[in-house]
Coordinates of C-alpha atoms in Angstrom, one line a residue:
X1 CA 97.0 185.2 -12.4
X2 CA 95.6 188.2 -14.4
X3 CA 98.4 187.8 -16.9
X4 CA 97.6 184.1 -17.4
X5 CA 93.9 184.9 -17.8
X6 CA 94.7 187.6 -20.4
X7 CA 96.9 185.2 -22.3
X8 CA 94.1 182.6 -22.3
X9 CA 91.5 185.0 -23.6
X10 CA 93.9 186.5 -26.1
X11 CA 94.4 183.1 -27.7
X12 CA 90.8 182.4 -28.4
X13 CA 90.1 186.0 -29.3
X14 CA 92.7 185.7 -32.0
X15 CA 91.0 182.6 -33.4
X16 CA 87.7 184.4 -33.5
X17 CA 89.3 187.4 -35.2
X18 CA 90.9 185.2 -37.9
X19 CA 87.6 183.4 -38.6
X20 CA 85.1 186.3 -38.6
X21 CA 87.2 189.4 -39.5
X22 CA 90.0 188.4 -42.0
X23 CA 87.7 187.2 -44.7
X24 CA 85.5 189.0 -47.3
X25 CA 82.1 190.1 -46.0
X26 CA 78.9 189.6 -48.1
X27 CA 76.8 192.7 -48.8
X28 CA 73.0 192.7 -48.6
X29 CA 72.6 191.3 -52.1
X30 CA 74.9 188.4 -51.4
X31 CA 78.0 189.7 -53.3
X32 CA 81.4 190.4 -51.7
X33 CA 83.7 193.3 -52.1
X34 CA 86.3 193.0 -54.9
X35 CA 89.9 192.6 -53.9
X36 CA 93.0 194.4 -55.3
X37 CA 93.4 191.6 -57.8
X38 CA 90.1 192.3 -59.6
X39 CA 90.3 193.7 -63.1
X40 CA 90.5 197.5 -63.2
X41 CA 87.5 197.7 -65.6
X42 CA 85.3 195.7 -63.2
X43 CA 85.1 192.7 -65.7
X44 CA 86.5 190.2 -63.2
X45 CA 83.9 187.6 -62.1
X46 CA 82.5 188.3 -58.6
X47 CA 83.5 185.9 -55.9
X48 CA 80.8 183.4 -54.8
X49 CA 78.6 184.6 -51.9
X50 CA 80.1 183.9 -48.5
X51 CA 77.9 182.2 -45.8
X52 CA 76.9 184.4 -42.9
X53 CA 78.5 183.5 -39.6
X54 CA 76.3 181.4 -37.3
X55 CA 76.7 184.0 -34.5
X56 CA 74.0 186.7 -34.5
X57 CA 75.3 190.3 -34.7
X58 CA 74.0 191.1 -31.2
X59 CA 75.2 187.8 -29.7
X60 CA 77.4 187.8 -26.6
X61 CA 80.3 185.4 -26.8
X62 CA 81.7 184.0 -23.6
X63 CA 85.4 183.5 -24.2
X64 CA 85.9 181.5 -20.9
X65 CA 83.5 178.6 -21.2
X66 CA 82.4 176.2 -23.8
X67 CA 78.8 174.8 -24.0
X68 CA 78.1 171.0 -24.3
X69 CA 74.9 171.8 -26.3
X70 CA 77.0 170.8 -29.3
X71 CA 75.8 167.3 -28.5
X72 CA 72.2 168.2 -28.4
X73 CA 71.5 166.9 -32.0
X74 CA 72.9 163.5 -31.0
X75 CA 70.7 163.1 -27.9
X76 CA 67.6 164.3 -29.8
X77 CA 68.3 161.6 -32.4
X78 CA 68.7 159.0 -29.6
X79 CA 65.2 159.8 -28.4
X80 CA 63.7 157.3 -26.0
X81 CA 66.8 155.2 -26.0
X82 CA 68.5 157.9 -24.0
X83 CA 65.7 158.4 -21.5
X84 CA 66.1 157.6 -17.8
X85 CA 63.1 157.3 -15.6
X86 CA 63.7 158.2 -11.9
X87 CA 60.8 157.3 -9.5
X88 CA 59.9 160.0 -7.1
X89 CA 60.8 157.9 -4.1
X90 CA 64.2 157.1 -5.4
X91 CA 67.2 158.8 -3.8
X92 CA 65.3 160.1 -0.8
X93 CA 68.0 159.0 1.6
X94 CA 71.5 160.5 2.0
X95 CA 72.8 156.9 1.7
X96 CA 72.3 155.0 -1.6
X97 CA 73.7 151.7 -0.3
X98 CA 74.8 151.4 3.3
X99 CA 76.3 148.0 2.6
X100 CA 78.7 149.4 0.0
X101 CA 82.1 151.2 0.4
X102 CA 80.8 153.7 -2.1
X103 CA 77.6 154.3 0.0
X104 CA 76.8 157.4 -2.2
X105 CA 76.7 155.4 -5.4
X106 CA 73.3 154.2 -6.8
X107 CA 73.4 150.3 -6.9
X108 CA 71.8 150.2 -10.4
X109 CA 74.3 152.7 -11.8
X110 CA 77.1 150.7 -10.1
X111 CA 76.0 147.5 -11.8
X112 CA 76.0 149.2 -15.2
X113 CA 79.4 150.7 -14.7
X114 CA 80.8 147.3 -13.7
X115 CA 79.2 145.6 -16.7
X116 CA 80.7 148.1 -19.1
X117 CA 84.1 147.9 -17.4
X118 CA 84.1 144.1 -17.8
X119 CA 83.6 144.6 -21.6
X120 CA 86.5 147.0 -22.1
X121 CA 88.8 146.1 -19.2
X122 CA 92.4 146.7 -20.2
X123 CA 94.1 146.5 -16.9
X124 CA 93.0 149.9 -15.7
X125 CA 90.8 150.7 -12.7
X126 CA 87.8 152.9 -12.1
X127 CA 87.8 155.4 -9.2
X128 CA 84.4 156.8 -8.2
X129 CA 84.0 160.2 -6.6
X130 CA 81.4 162.7 -5.6
X131 CA 82.0 164.9 -8.5
X132 CA 84.7 165.9 -10.9
X133 CA 86.4 168.4 -8.6
X134 CA 87.0 165.7 -6.0
X135 CA 88.5 163.4 -8.6
X136 CA 90.6 166.2 -10.0
X137 CA 92.1 167.0 -6.6
X138 CA 92.8 163.3 -6.0
X139 CA 94.5 162.8 -9.4
X140 CA 96.8 165.8 -8.8
X141 CA 97.6 164.6 -5.3
X142 CA 98.4 161.1 -6.6
X143 CA 100.8 162.5 -9.3
X144 CA 102.6 164.9 -7.0
X145 CA 106.1 163.7 -5.9
X146 CA 106.4 162.9 -2.3
X147 CA 109.0 164.8 -0.3
X148 CA 109.4 167.6 -2.8
X149 CA 110.8 171.0 -1.5
X150 CA 108.1 172.9 -3.4
X151 CA 104.7 172.3 -5.0
X152 CA 104.7 170.7 -8.5
X153 CA 103.4 173.0 -11.2
X154 CA 100.1 172.2 -12.9
X155 CA 99.7 173.5 -16.5
X156 CA 97.4 173.3 -19.6
X157 CA 97.8 174.6 -23.1
X158 CA 96.0 177.9 -23.7
X159 CA 93.2 178.4 -24.3
X160 CA 92.3 176.2 -21.4
X161 CA 89.2 175.7 -19.2
X162 CA 88.8 178.8 -17.1
X163 CA 88.1 176.8 -14.0
X164 CA 91.4 174.9 -14.0
X165 CA 93.4 177.6 -12.2
X166 CA 90.9 178.1 -9.3
X167 CA 90.2 174.4 -9.0
X168 CA 93.9 173.6 -8.9
X169 CA 94.5 176.1 -6.1
X170 CA 91.3 175.4 -4.3
X171 CA 92.9 173.6 -1.3
X172 CA 96.1 175.7 -1.3
X173 CA 97.9 172.4 -1.4
X174 CA 101.6 172.2 -0.6
X175 CA 102.0 169.5 -3.2
X176 CA 100.7 171.2 -6.4
X177 CA 100.0 174.7 -7.6
X178 CA 98.7 176.2 -10.9
X179 CA 101.6 177.3 -13.2
X180 CA 99.9 178.5 -16.3
X181 CA 100.3 177.8 -20.1
X182 CA 101.9 174.5 -20.9
X183 CA 103.0 175.9 -24.3
X184 CA 105.4 178.2 -22.4
X185 CA 107.5 175.1 -21.4
X186 CA 108.3 174.4 -25.1
X187 CA 107.6 170.7 -24.8
X188 CA 110.1 170.1 -22.0
X189 CA 109.6 168.0 -18.9
X190 CA 110.6 169.3 -15.5
X191 CA 108.0 167.4 -13.5
X192 CA 104.9 169.5 -14.3
X193 CA 101.5 167.9 -14.4
X194 CA 99.6 168.7 -17.6
X195 CA 95.8 168.9 -17.9
X196 CA 94.7 167.7 -21.3
X197 CA 91.1 168.5 -22.1
X198 CA 89.8 166.9 -25.3
X199 CA 87.6 168.0 -27.0
X200 CA 89.0 171.2 -25.4
X201 CA 86.8 173.7 -23.5
X202 CA 86.4 176.4 -24.8
X203 CA 87.5 175.9 -28.4
X204 CA 86.5 172.3 -29.1
X205 CA 89.9 171.2 -30.4
X206 CA 91.0 167.6 -30.2
X207 CA 94.1 167.6 -28.1
X208 CA 97.1 165.4 -27.0
X209 CA 99.6 166.2 -24.3
X210 CA 102.2 168.7 -25.4
X211 CA 104.7 167.8 -22.6
X212 CA 106.5 164.6 -21.9
X213 CA 105.6 163.4 -18.5
X214 CA 102.5 163.2 -16.2
X215 CA 99.2 164.1 -17.7
X216 CA 95.6 164.1 -16.5
X217 CA 93.2 163.6 -19.4
X218 CA 89.9 165.5 -19.0
X219 CA 87.5 163.6 -21.4
X220 CA 84.2 165.0 -20.0
X221 CA 83.1 166.0 -23.5
X222 CA 84.8 163.2 -25.4
X223 CA 81.5 161.3 -26.0
X224 CA 79.5 160.7 -28.1
X225 CA 82.0 160.5 -30.9

């Protein structure tokens, strides 16, 4: 597990190094150092000033987790159209709707979900759960082969969401187990379940599956696009 974590961190650290280190740095006056190709007499024109990185010099970068505040500008622009008013008496009970199979689901929210699904229905179904972790476990269980002599491996291309390994092995299931970096399989397919996060946490990359086979698409950050 430590080796997998090190591989994951090394991947994103390399990207940061390429972006912030392997490029000319601007001095206090906005100029940049001359390269070896500059004229020996110093007559070559100076390179245009390079923009300073958005990260402050004393900032702490968490290489494990992304931050969905990248969508803050969108929601600020939406303004009152994105506001939801929750009355103080609403949700006092542990049961939202005792008459429904999904007794924990707010009726108003259920109506809106059904309305949206009718607009975009393409033959698929919605499954409601009490949080992403429950649905994540259910999806892996559903994709695990019955009667297998060993747990199916669950993988994701590095850098991947740091919670994928502990969430996968949370129940110590005999059906599935965390198996590391999907890139190590070189695009093959030996029954692994691939976790595809897009935009990816932590680097924000838009991703598609790298393996041929079963995939769980984590689109929690996919909207608004």
